[in-house]
XYZ file of C-alpha atoms in Angstrom:
701
model
C 0.000 0.000 0.000
C 2.832 2.368 0.786
C 4.339 1.884 -2.649
C 0.997 2.377 -4.326
C 0.381 5.525 -2.347
C 3.737 6.912 -3.442
C 3.424 6.086 -7.102
C -0.270 6.802 -7.625
C -0.861 10.127 -9.488
C -2.218 12.653 -7.065
C -5.466 14.347 -7.829
C -4.287 17.355 -5.903
C -1.681 18.778 -8.272
C -3.795 21.679 -9.497
C -2.580 25.157 -8.742
C -5.997 26.604 -7.957
C -8.846 25.363 -5.839
C -11.271 25.752 -8.732
C -9.288 23.429 -10.960
C -9.067 20.941 -8.142
C -12.850 20.891 -7.833
C -13.343 20.088 -11.507
C -10.818 17.290 -11.477
C -12.226 15.606 -8.406
C -15.848 15.774 -9.492
C -15.149 14.414 -12.967
C -12.813 11.589 -11.983
C -13.842 10.564 -8.488
C -16.219 7.756 -9.404
C -13.652 6.014 -11.594
C -11.016 6.797 -8.986
C -12.998 4.981 -6.317
C -13.507 1.938 -8.563
C -9.846 1.871 -9.537
C -8.826 2.252 -5.918
C -11.004 -0.703 -4.901
C -9.587 -2.897 -7.669
C -6.024 -2.036 -6.776
C -6.546 -2.599 -3.068
C -8.075 -6.006 -3.687
C -4.794 -7.079 -5.240
C -2.528 -5.346 -2.843
C 0.435 -7.133 -1.249
C 1.596 -6.963 2.268
C 1.817 -3.715 4.183
C 3.396 -3.308 7.547
C 1.479 -3.038 10.769
C 2.887 -2.826 14.251
C 2.873 -5.383 17.014
C 0.414 -4.805 19.819
C -1.689 -7.021 22.022
C -5.133 -5.508 22.405
C -8.112 -6.513 24.446
C -10.427 -6.769 21.461
C -11.039 -10.477 21.949
C -13.604 -9.855 24.649
C -15.442 -7.403 22.443
C -15.321 -9.605 19.360
C -15.964 -13.125 20.502
C -18.534 -14.528 22.823
C -17.549 -16.455 25.911
C -18.550 -20.040 25.280
C -20.087 -20.450 28.713
C -22.382 -17.481 28.146
C -23.367 -18.957 24.788
C -24.441 -22.206 26.418
C -26.907 -20.514 28.780
C -29.535 -20.236 26.088
C -29.290 -23.098 23.592
C -32.685 -22.357 22.080
C -31.539 -18.915 20.966
C -28.469 -20.457 19.371
C -30.642 -22.891 17.426
C -32.879 -20.094 16.158
C -29.932 -17.943 15.063
C -26.691 -19.651 14.086
C -25.156 -16.486 12.664
C -22.601 -16.309 15.438
C -23.333 -12.649 16.143
C -25.411 -12.808 19.329
C -22.177 -12.157 21.237
C -22.469 -8.556 20.151
C -25.526 -8.064 22.337
C -23.661 -8.218 25.652
C -23.969 -5.244 27.951
C -21.326 -2.621 27.302
C -19.230 -1.223 30.102
C -17.193 1.194 28.025
C -15.008 0.683 24.997
C -12.638 -2.265 24.867
C -10.566 -0.701 22.076
C -7.664 1.685 22.177
C -7.558 5.215 20.821
C -5.604 5.887 17.621
C -4.208 9.375 18.026
C -3.885 11.407 14.872
C -0.587 12.992 13.934
C -1.824 15.525 11.437
C -0.673 19.067 11.003
C -0.541 21.656 13.766
C -3.878 23.067 12.677
C -5.588 19.680 12.312
C -8.997 19.593 13.982
C -9.920 15.998 13.114
C -10.884 13.729 16.021
C -9.127 10.489 16.958
C -10.338 7.126 15.690
C -10.378 3.572 17.086
C -7.099 1.657 16.964
C -7.993 -1.564 15.133
C -5.047 -2.211 12.814
C -2.983 -4.087 15.424
C -5.144 -7.199 15.636
C -3.416 -10.537 16.111
C -3.527 -13.431 13.689
C -5.977 -15.527 15.694
C -8.346 -12.549 16.099
C -8.619 -12.024 12.355
C -8.677 -15.776 11.725
C -11.627 -16.322 14.062
C -13.532 -13.327 12.729
C -13.280 -14.484 9.106
C -13.878 -18.151 9.838
C -16.697 -17.921 12.370
C -18.528 -14.709 11.576
C -17.747 -13.106 8.242
C -17.047 -15.821 5.638
C -17.739 -19.221 7.164
C -17.752 -21.894 4.476
C -18.776 -19.634 1.605
C -17.678 -20.099 -2.001
C -15.819 -17.355 -3.901
C -19.004 -16.255 -5.653
C -20.734 -15.888 -2.261
C -18.099 -13.751 -0.552
C -19.828 -10.412 -1.077
C -23.209 -11.736 0.067
C -21.742 -13.314 3.216
C -19.811 -10.135 3.970
C -22.913 -7.976 3.555
C -24.893 -10.268 5.848
C -22.154 -10.072 8.509
C -21.943 -6.269 8.327
C -25.718 -5.881 8.515
C -25.729 -7.664 11.883
C -22.906 -5.755 13.548
C -22.580 -2.309 11.947
C -24.694 0.555 13.298
C -27.095 1.531 10.489
C -26.913 5.302 11.046
C -25.937 8.272 13.216
C -22.218 7.739 13.717
C -19.189 9.828 12.861
C -16.273 8.621 10.766
C -13.223 9.855 8.921
C -13.449 9.359 5.192
C -9.820 8.606 4.313
C -8.232 8.576 0.858
C -4.716 9.118 -0.434
C -5.555 12.785 -0.970
C -7.596 13.805 2.067
C -9.204 12.860 5.387
C -12.548 14.489 6.086
C -15.050 14.154 8.921
C -18.471 12.849 7.821
C -21.674 11.604 9.453
C -23.166 8.296 8.340
C -26.939 8.495 8.008
C -27.536 5.227 6.135
C -25.659 2.082 5.079
C -26.143 0.165 1.836
C -24.887 -3.231 2.976
C -25.506 -4.912 -0.362
C -23.070 -2.585 -2.157
C -20.783 -2.208 0.892
C -21.245 1.570 0.856
C -22.390 4.206 3.320
C -24.507 7.287 2.672
C -22.741 10.207 4.330
C -22.962 13.977 4.691
C -20.304 16.475 5.625
C -19.976 17.648 9.198
C -20.054 21.450 9.093
C -18.001 23.475 9.491
C -15.675 21.438 7.276
C -12.999 19.482 9.163
C -10.452 18.164 6.698
C -6.759 17.273 6.318
C -5.339 17.294 2.789
C -2.129 16.021 1.241
C -0.704 18.016 -1.632
C -3.888 19.967 -2.361
C -6.477 22.281 -0.891
C -10.172 21.452 -0.667
C -12.975 23.863 0.102
C -16.403 23.085 1.482
C -17.960 23.607 -1.939
C -15.440 21.247 -3.530
C -16.254 18.502 -1.031
C -19.990 18.937 -1.546
C -19.506 18.650 -5.301
C -17.400 15.582 -4.744
C -20.124 13.877 -2.710
C -22.796 14.833 -5.211
C -20.740 13.164 -7.944
C -20.840 9.919 -5.930
C -24.487 10.290 -4.846
C -23.234 10.846 -1.271
C -22.015 7.215 -1.119
C -18.500 6.142 -0.132
C -17.039 2.638 0.308
C -17.340 1.328 3.863
C -13.674 0.304 3.938
C -12.720 3.964 3.465
C -14.383 4.904 6.759
C -12.637 4.952 10.150
C -15.031 5.216 13.088
C -14.440 8.215 15.372
C -13.335 7.164 18.836
C -15.743 7.377 21.723
C -15.636 5.769 25.146
C -19.181 4.437 25.477
C -18.398 1.200 23.627
C -21.479 1.585 21.428
C -19.426 1.609 18.249
C -16.738 -0.956 19.069
C -18.272 -3.609 16.851
C -18.775 -1.173 14.008
C -15.106 -0.184 14.158
C -13.968 -3.825 14.271
C -16.269 -4.892 11.455
C -14.967 -2.115 9.185
C -11.399 -3.101 10.056
C -12.081 -6.716 9.046
C -13.691 -5.512 5.834
C -10.807 -3.148 5.074
C -8.114 -5.745 5.808
C -9.898 -8.386 3.753
C -10.082 -6.301 0.587
C -6.567 -4.918 0.994
C -4.673 -8.124 1.791
C -6.845 -11.210 1.152
C -9.263 -10.744 -1.720
C -8.049 -10.924 -5.334
C -10.031 -9.756 -8.360
C -9.641 -13.120 -10.031
C -10.934 -15.137 -7.073
C -14.479 -14.809 -8.333
C -13.381 -15.946 -11.801
C -12.223 -19.369 -10.623
C -13.850 -22.060 -12.737
C -13.873 -24.398 -9.756
C -16.226 -22.379 -7.563
C -17.320 -25.346 -5.473
C -14.737 -25.120 -2.673
C -14.384 -23.566 0.752
C -12.959 -20.112 0.063
C -11.700 -19.660 3.610
C -9.706 -22.912 3.601
C -8.206 -22.537 0.140
C -7.501 -18.796 0.014
C -8.169 -16.842 3.214
C -6.217 -18.908 5.729
C -2.991 -19.331 3.687
C -2.950 -15.662 2.662
C -3.571 -14.549 6.230
C -0.762 -16.785 7.499
C 1.589 -15.473 4.822
C 0.771 -11.890 5.805
C 1.760 -12.534 9.428
C 4.786 -14.643 8.430
C 6.063 -11.666 6.451
C 5.171 -9.307 9.265
C 7.188 -11.380 11.726
C 10.222 -11.770 9.407
C 9.736 -15.465 8.730
C 9.897 -15.141 4.931
C 13.073 -14.220 2.993
C 13.168 -10.679 1.632
C 13.718 -12.000 -1.886
C 10.586 -14.123 -1.700
C 8.560 -11.177 -0.381
C 9.739 -9.052 -3.313
C 8.878 -11.831 -5.752
C 5.418 -12.250 -4.238
C 4.633 -8.551 -4.510
C 5.933 -8.490 -8.078
C 3.763 -11.493 -8.969
C 0.713 -9.799 -7.457
C 1.306 -6.690 -9.526
C 1.918 -8.629 -12.733
C -1.105 -10.849 -12.153
C -3.302 -7.812 -11.546
C -2.138 -6.149 -14.752
C -2.617 -9.348 -16.730
C -6.121 -9.801 -15.325
C -7.033 -6.220 -16.237
C -5.811 -6.712 -19.809
C -7.632 -10.018 -20.090
C -10.869 -8.522 -18.757
C -10.742 -5.582 -21.174
C -10.022 -7.880 -24.108
C -12.770 -10.312 -23.103
C -15.364 -7.564 -22.812
C -14.489 -6.254 -26.276
C -15.111 -9.580 -28.010
C -18.398 -10.140 -29.800
C -19.972 -13.544 -29.228
C -21.491 -13.831 -32.736
C -18.733 -12.262 -34.804
C -16.308 -14.151 -37.060
C -14.284 -11.131 -38.088
C -10.533 -11.454 -38.458
C -10.026 -8.850 -35.751
C -12.062 -10.891 -33.268
C -10.108 -14.034 -34.172
C -6.835 -12.236 -33.483
C -8.227 -10.962 -30.194
C -9.295 -14.485 -29.279
C -5.756 -15.785 -29.772
C -4.367 -12.909 -27.733
C -6.952 -13.640 -25.047
C -5.865 -17.277 -24.824
C -2.257 -16.188 -24.369
C -3.259 -13.794 -21.602
C -5.323 -16.521 -19.946
C -2.380 -18.946 -19.908
C -0.151 -16.231 -18.510
C -2.730 -15.398 -15.856
C -2.972 -19.050 -14.806
C 0.827 -19.221 -14.532
C 0.882 -16.180 -12.249
C -1.926 -17.604 -10.121
C -0.141 -20.940 -9.754
C 3.086 -19.228 -8.636
C 1.153 -17.133 -6.125
C -0.512 -20.272 -4.784
C 2.897 -21.900 -4.268
C 4.155 -18.953 -2.220
C 0.915 -18.644 -0.226
C 0.792 -22.313 0.738
C 3.241 -22.944 3.641
C 4.039 -26.525 2.588
C 4.616 -25.680 -1.072
C 6.597 -22.593 -0.112
C 8.957 -24.839 1.852
C 9.153 -27.629 -0.720
C 9.410 -25.556 -3.895
C 10.892 -22.336 -2.535
C 11.570 -19.643 -5.077
C 14.007 -19.409 -7.951
C 15.784 -16.402 -9.305
C 15.058 -12.886 -8.145
C 18.252 -12.986 -6.105
C 18.372 -9.860 -4.047
C 20.998 -7.276 -4.779
C 24.149 -8.180 -2.924
C 25.307 -5.727 -0.299
C 28.937 -6.526 -1.134
C 30.266 -6.833 -4.672
C 33.367 -8.791 -5.629
C 36.535 -6.748 -5.090
C 38.864 -8.917 -7.136
C 42.625 -8.984 -6.527
C 44.411 -6.012 -4.988
C 45.953 -3.608 -7.427
C 49.304 -3.914 -5.656
C 49.221 -7.689 -5.967
C 49.683 -8.108 -2.198
C 48.009 -11.083 -0.512
C 46.853 -10.679 3.093
C 46.477 -13.279 5.842
C 43.770 -12.099 8.258
C 44.035 -13.466 11.798
C 40.824 -13.290 13.838
C 41.173 -13.451 17.608
C 40.119 -11.471 20.668
C 43.229 -12.663 22.509
C 45.633 -15.584 22.384
C 48.287 -17.212 24.523
C 51.981 -17.318 23.737
C 51.762 -21.019 22.941
C 48.884 -20.439 20.499
C 50.825 -17.661 18.788
C 53.950 -19.799 18.453
C 51.913 -22.682 17.060
C 50.126 -20.339 14.649
C 53.439 -18.937 13.389
C 55.077 -22.287 12.829
C 52.074 -24.171 11.437
C 50.288 -21.582 9.278
C 51.763 -18.083 9.119
C 55.319 -18.929 8.085
C 54.232 -21.280 5.258
C 51.664 -18.723 4.024
C 53.929 -15.691 4.346
C 57.022 -17.130 2.692
C 56.708 -14.597 -0.118
C 57.441 -10.894 0.156
C 54.074 -9.915 -1.322
C 52.164 -11.273 1.742
C 51.249 -9.367 4.884
C 49.399 -10.176 8.131
C 46.446 -8.264 9.607
C 44.741 -8.890 12.971
C 40.985 -8.530 13.653
C 38.728 -9.019 16.640
C 35.761 -10.407 14.677
C 35.170 -12.409 11.508
C 32.867 -9.908 9.764
C 35.435 -7.107 9.779
C 38.079 -9.497 8.436
C 35.857 -10.763 5.608
C 34.811 -7.215 4.680
C 38.477 -6.347 3.996
C 39.250 -9.481 2.002
C 40.243 -9.473 -1.659
C 40.626 -12.400 -4.008
C 43.173 -14.924 -2.776
C 43.219 -13.787 0.867
C 43.228 -16.252 3.768
C 41.300 -15.805 7.032
C 42.500 -17.818 10.051
C 40.122 -17.890 13.027
C 41.655 -18.780 16.377
C 39.672 -20.734 19.009
C 36.869 -18.795 20.638
C 33.174 -17.976 20.369
C 32.498 -15.139 17.952
C 29.027 -13.597 17.853
C 27.869 -11.841 14.687
C 24.735 -9.751 14.246
C 24.710 -9.470 10.450
C 25.009 -11.822 7.500
C 28.458 -12.863 6.310
C 28.873 -12.241 2.569
C 31.626 -14.040 0.648
C 31.823 -12.424 -2.808
C 35.494 -13.232 -3.501
C 37.563 -16.391 -3.777
C 38.954 -16.602 -0.248
C 39.786 -19.278 2.315
C 38.393 -19.218 5.861
C 39.780 -21.826 8.235
C 39.538 -22.452 11.933
C 42.830 -22.980 13.765
C 41.713 -25.890 15.883
C 38.821 -28.327 16.115
C 35.370 -27.183 14.874
C 33.922 -27.191 18.409
C 36.701 -24.814 19.477
C 36.118 -22.235 16.703
C 32.483 -21.156 16.945
C 30.705 -18.501 14.863
C 27.247 -17.751 16.271
C 24.595 -15.561 14.659
C 22.341 -13.752 17.100
C 19.970 -11.491 15.150
C 17.351 -12.205 12.510
C 18.195 -12.034 8.831
C 17.651 -13.754 5.511
C 20.806 -15.854 5.707
C 23.798 -16.492 7.949
C 26.601 -17.117 5.447
C 26.013 -16.224 1.787
C 28.575 -17.239 -0.814
C 28.849 -15.883 -4.367
C 32.612 -16.210 -4.892
C 34.079 -18.283 -7.710
C 36.113 -20.487 -5.326
C 35.362 -20.108 -1.589
C 36.760 -22.546 0.996
C 35.610 -23.113 4.583
C 37.104 -25.567 7.070
C 37.271 -26.436 10.770
C 34.523 -24.054 11.940
C 31.275 -24.552 13.831
C 28.376 -22.329 12.748
C 25.451 -21.864 15.136
C 22.356 -20.378 13.536
C 19.584 -18.365 15.166
C 16.643 -17.007 13.148
C 18.315 -17.004 9.726
C 15.264 -17.305 7.490
C 16.870 -18.504 4.293
C 19.437 -20.911 5.636
C 22.544 -21.308 7.717
C 24.543 -21.202 4.494
C 23.381 -20.234 1.014
C 25.552 -20.865 -2.061
C 23.859 -18.418 -4.399
C 26.400 -18.661 -7.208
C 30.003 -19.667 -7.756
C 31.548 -22.599 -5.869
C 31.961 -23.356 -2.177
C 34.165 -26.106 -0.741
C 33.357 -26.891 2.899
C 35.318 -29.451 4.902
C 35.203 -30.617 8.527
C 32.599 -28.072 9.647
C 29.698 -28.351 12.083
C 26.403 -26.702 11.152
C 23.982 -26.316 14.051
C 20.768 -25.090 12.444
C 17.710 -23.604 14.067
C 15.544 -22.753 11.071
C 16.809 -23.985 7.689
C 19.989 -25.672 6.477
C 22.357 -25.409 3.498
C 20.859 -24.103 0.238
C 22.470 -24.655 -3.169
C 20.903 -22.294 -5.703
C 20.636 -22.772 -9.460
C 24.061 -22.772 -11.209
C 25.892 -22.880 -7.859
C 28.421 -25.571 -6.876
C 28.820 -27.056 -3.407
C 31.359 -29.587 -2.202
C 30.606 -30.605 1.373
C 32.798 -33.270 2.978
C 33.245 -34.614 6.503
C 30.695 -32.151 7.930
C 28.016 -32.592 10.575
C 24.649 -30.856 9.977
C 21.665 -31.066 12.308
C 18.634 -29.255 13.732
C 17.102 -27.791 10.573
C 13.347 -27.206 10.700
C 13.403 -27.573 6.923
C 15.712 -29.766 4.879
C 19.316 -30.209 5.917
C 20.442 -29.566 2.332
C 18.209 -28.006 -0.369
C 19.438 -28.588 -3.922
C 17.966 -26.476 -6.738
C 17.755 -27.314 -10.470
C 20.882 -26.587 -12.445
C 23.165 -26.825 -9.408
C 26.081 -29.173 -8.784
C 26.332 -30.723 -5.334
C 28.963 -33.155 -4.037
C 28.234 -34.634 -0.595
C 30.898 -36.997 0.765
C 31.229 -38.449 4.251
C 28.726 -36.138 5.981
C 26.305 -36.678 8.808
C 22.852 -35.142 8.238
C 20.437 -35.790 11.053
C 17.613 -34.495 13.247
C 16.182 -32.258 10.508
C 12.689 -32.115 9.038
C 14.068 -33.827 5.904
C 17.632 -34.877 5.215
C 18.170 -33.766 1.600
C 15.570 -32.002 -0.550
C 16.206 -32.257 -4.310
C 14.180 -29.890 -6.498
C 13.841 -31.648 -9.836
C 11.432 -29.275 -11.567
C 13.760 -27.990 -14.282
C 12.187 -25.898 -17.031
C 13.597 -24.913 -20.408
C 15.996 -22.488 -18.692
C 17.484 -24.905 -16.144
C 19.224 -28.240 -16.263
C 18.641 -31.005 -13.759
C 20.733 -30.889 -10.590
C 23.917 -32.962 -10.674
C 24.558 -34.755 -7.399
C 27.337 -36.922 -6.033
C 26.333 -38.552 -2.781
C 28.837 -40.990 -1.290
C 29.416 -42.428 2.189
C 26.989 -40.133 4.015
C 25.061 -41.106 7.132
C 21.514 -39.721 7.015
C 19.541 -40.595 10.111
C 16.881 -39.579 12.619
C 15.182 -37.058 10.358
C 11.510 -36.350 10.932
C 10.472 -36.868 7.309
C 12.466 -38.518 4.531
C 16.178 -39.139 4.281
C 16.073 -37.857 0.688
C 13.005 -36.323 -0.928
C 12.736 -35.431 -4.626
C 10.299 -32.772 -5.844
C 8.925 -33.539 -9.308
C 6.297 -31.948 -11.553
C 2.995 -33.785 -11.734
C 2.903 -35.115 -15.295
C 0.400 -37.853 -14.555
C 2.987 -40.612 -14.223
C 2.386 -41.285 -10.563
C -1.145 -42.466 -11.358
C 0.408 -45.517 -13.017
C 1.979 -46.688 -9.767
C 1.056 -49.982 -8.246
C 0.677 -50.329 -4.491
C 3.824 -51.105 -2.571
C 2.637 -54.521 -1.508
C 1.771 -55.596 -5.055
C 5.098 -54.381 -6.367
C 7.014 -56.318 -3.728
C 5.003 -59.436 -4.402
C 5.678 -59.174 -8.138
C 9.403 -58.622 -7.521
C 9.519 -61.665 -5.273
C 7.795 -63.783 -7.911
C 10.442 -62.680 -10.414
C 13.230 -63.327 -7.937
C 14.238 -59.661 -7.545
C 14.601 -57.890 -4.236
C 13.301 -54.297 -4.312
C 16.135 -51.841 -3.932
C 15.718 -49.450 -0.996
C 16.687 -46.502 -3.222
C 13.732 -46.900 -5.546
C 11.483 -43.873 -5.539
C 8.992 -45.315 -7.980
C 7.571 -48.817 -7.681
C 6.501 -49.066 -11.321
C 8.716 -49.004 -14.414
C 6.500 -46.469 -16.196
C 7.226 -43.855 -13.561
C 10.977 -44.316 -13.702
C 12.826 -41.183 -14.721
C 15.272 -43.277 -16.752
C 12.687 -45.281 -18.628
C 13.002 -45.174 -22.404
C 10.845 -42.429 -23.878
C 9.783 -42.586 -27.509
C 9.335 -39.347 -29.478
C 5.575 -39.666 -29.647
C 5.327 -40.323 -25.926
C 7.509 -37.295 -25.285
C 5.071 -35.169 -27.254
C 2.207 -36.581 -25.246
C 4.016 -35.766 -22.026
C 4.578 -32.209 -23.214
C 0.915 -31.812 -24.035
C -0.035 -33.228 -20.673
C 2.357 -30.817 -18.978
C 0.801 -27.853 -20.745
C -2.699 -28.920 -19.787
C -1.697 -29.532 -16.195
C 0.139 -26.211 -16.050
C -2.973 -24.315 -17.061
C -5.138 -26.090 -14.538
C -5.501 -23.982 -11.413
C -6.945 -26.969 -9.571
C -3.675 -28.931 -9.701
C -3.483 -31.676 -7.114
C -0.530 -32.161 -4.818
C 0.471 -35.491 -3.427
C 3.273 -37.521 -1.910
C 4.584 -40.867 -3.041
C 6.675 -42.722 -0.488
C 8.851 -45.798 -0.487
C 9.960 -47.259 2.819
C 13.131 -49.270 3.080
C 12.596 -52.600 4.758
C 16.106 -52.570 6.188
C 16.923 -49.006 7.201
C 20.255 -49.898 8.754
C 21.652 -51.358 5.539
C 24.249 -49.412 3.580
C 22.905 -48.544 0.135
C 25.581 -48.870 -2.513
C 23.759 -50.165 -5.589
C 23.211 -47.725 -8.440
C 19.599 -47.223 -9.391
C 18.724 -46.294 -13.012
C 15.869 -44.014 -11.919
C 18.314 -41.827 -10.022
C 21.698 -42.622 -11.552
C 21.049 -41.412 -15.075
C 18.892 -38.456 -14.184
C 20.199 -36.664 -11.117
C 22.968 -38.646 -9.435
C 26.443 -38.777 -10.883
C 27.368 -41.193 -8.104
C 25.450 -42.589 -5.153
C 27.120 -45.270 -3.073
C 28.075 -46.232 0.452
C 25.352 -44.114 2.099
C 23.655 -45.229 5.301
C 20.048 -44.426 6.188
C 18.724 -45.016 9.683
C 15.518 -44.193 11.516
C 14.135 -41.561 9.154
C 10.506 -41.016 10.140
C 8.796 -41.359 6.749
C 11.381 -43.495 4.994
C 14.703 -43.197 3.229
C 13.481 -41.887 -0.139
C 10.292 -40.106 -1.113
C 8.827 -38.137 -4.006
C 6.660 -35.039 -3.832
C 4.549 -34.387 -6.936
C 3.211 -30.894 -7.535
C-alpha cells in the first residue's frame, strides 16, 4: 500500500482550488472503482505489534453462549455475542498525527489485531464456508448484523484527504455508506487544498455514497461503536490483503474459500510481518501480485471487447491474444498459490530474483599483495607460536604477503580481496549481520570445529552467503539463530566446505541454481526444513557427511524448465539418520505418471515372484514412472501436451509418493537407473537409519 500511495498520481496537483474541484468531481467515481480494484490485489503492508483486548469485544464467551441453547438454534449467525452489555469501549484510541492546525478527532485503533483474532472473525462470523461467488453476500450479511445503520461519525480517508463525515444510512448490499459532511468542514489534505464547496460537489458526484472500507469510526468511550469499528477493520483488511479480483473468476467455484484462500494468505501476511519469509521471496510475491493484476485487467478488457457472434478477423486475433493472456494469468496464479501455501513454499521455494548483494566482488588487490587475516580477541603465547610455525610462516614465505589482525570475523571478511586467507583462532564469535563471501577466499579455523564457533544472534535472511568463484571453509562450527533462508546459502560460484559443524535452528544449506557445493566430513543437524536443499541446475557433491535431526535430510528440487538443467549430485558415504520426514526427498512436476503406480505390496510381491529384491533406493515402484525409462518421441510429445494442460489447470493436485526401506540400517551402494542417469552422478556407500517417513520419497506438484 505504501508503494501504491507513493506512485499513484495525485489528484491534488492543481494550482488553484477551482481546478481541483473540476478534477475531483469528474474523476472521483472512476477513482474509487480503480482504488477498490487495486486494493483487492494489494500485497503486504506493515502493521505494528500490539496485544489488544479486542477479543472480549469480538468473541462470545462459550459459557455465556451455552446458557440459552434455544436462541443459538434459532440464530446460528454467530453474532449474538455482540448483544452483551457494554461497560465502556474495549478498544484503544488511535491518536492522529496531522498538522498543527488539524482539527480531526481520533479514531479507534484496530489495525494491530493478532492473527488468531482475524482468523476467528473471518472463519466464524464473516465468511464461514462460503464459495468465492458468495463472498460479497456473506460479507454484507455479517456487516448488517454488527454495523450501526446510522448516526455515527467517521473519517473518510483517501490518499488525498481525510474528512469528517456523518453516516446516516448504510447500503450493505453494495458495501457503501450514505454520508454527509460535518459542518463546518474538518479536513486534512495532502498536496492539495479542498474547500467546502469542492467537497460537496465531490459527494454529489458519488451520490453521497463512499465505500465502507474507506471509513474509520471516530473514537468514543461508550463502547457503542466498538463492533462497528472492528467490522470495518475486518472488511478493510480483507479487501486490501486477502481478496483478489480473479478469485471470483475461478472455474472451480465449489470449494471452501476460507480454507483454500483466506487462511494461507492470512498466514503469509503474518509470516512476512514477523520476518519469517526471505526478503527475496517477499519481493517476488509482490511483483507477482502486480503482474497478475495487470494481466487480469488486460484479459478482462479484451474479453469484454469480443463479440460472441462475430467471425471477423479482428475478433479471431483478439481471441488468440486472449488465450495467451489466460495462460499467462494461470501461470501467475499458480506461482502465487505456491508462495501462499506454507508446505509448497517450503518444498518448492523460489528461484531467481536474487536480491541485490550488499557486497560486490573486489577482485585482486591492485598492488598484488596477498593478506592473511588473523581473527582473535586474545591468544596465549603457545597459540601464537603454534600459529606462526604451522600456518603463518608457510603462508607468508613470499614478500608480497602481509598479516592483519581482527577481533571479529565480519570485519576481516569485509576487507578481504581475491586470494586472501582468514584464520580464526579458538573462541566464540558472535555476529549480528550476514556474512557475505563475494570473492575467492579461504576461511579456516585454527583448531577443532567445536573450538572455533561462529554464532549468529539477530534475525536475517541468511547467515553465510557465498557468491565467490572459489570459496573454501574448514574447521569451523556455525550456530544459527533465526536465519530465514538458511545457515549457508551458495547463491552462485563454488563453495568447498570441509570438517565443519552446522547447528541449524531454522533452515539448512541451500544450493541455488548454477551454484556448486562440495561438502565433505561435515556434521549438519537441527534444521526445521531440509538439511540440504538442492535447486535445479546446481552441482552438489556430498561426501562423508552426517545429516540428522532435521525435518528432511536432503531435498532435491527436480522441476527444471527450459531455462534450467537437472541438478547434478554426487552422494557418497553419508550417514543420514533420525530425520523427521524422509532421508532424501525429490520434488517432481505432476505429469500424470504417478497415477500408473502400483501399491507397494503388489510391487514387492511381483518382484519376489520374479526373484528380484526391491532396492531401498527406488522412488517409484513401477517401471512407467521411472525417470530413466526409455521415452519414444511420440510419448515425449504426449508428455509435453499433458504438462501444458496440467500447467494451465488452477486446480492442480498435490500429493506424496513414499517408499519405505525394509532394512533401514543397511548401507545402500547399488546404483539405481531411476536416479543414476537423471540426477545422481554417483550414489554409493550411504547409510540411512531411523528416518521417520522413509529413506526416499517423491513429492509431486
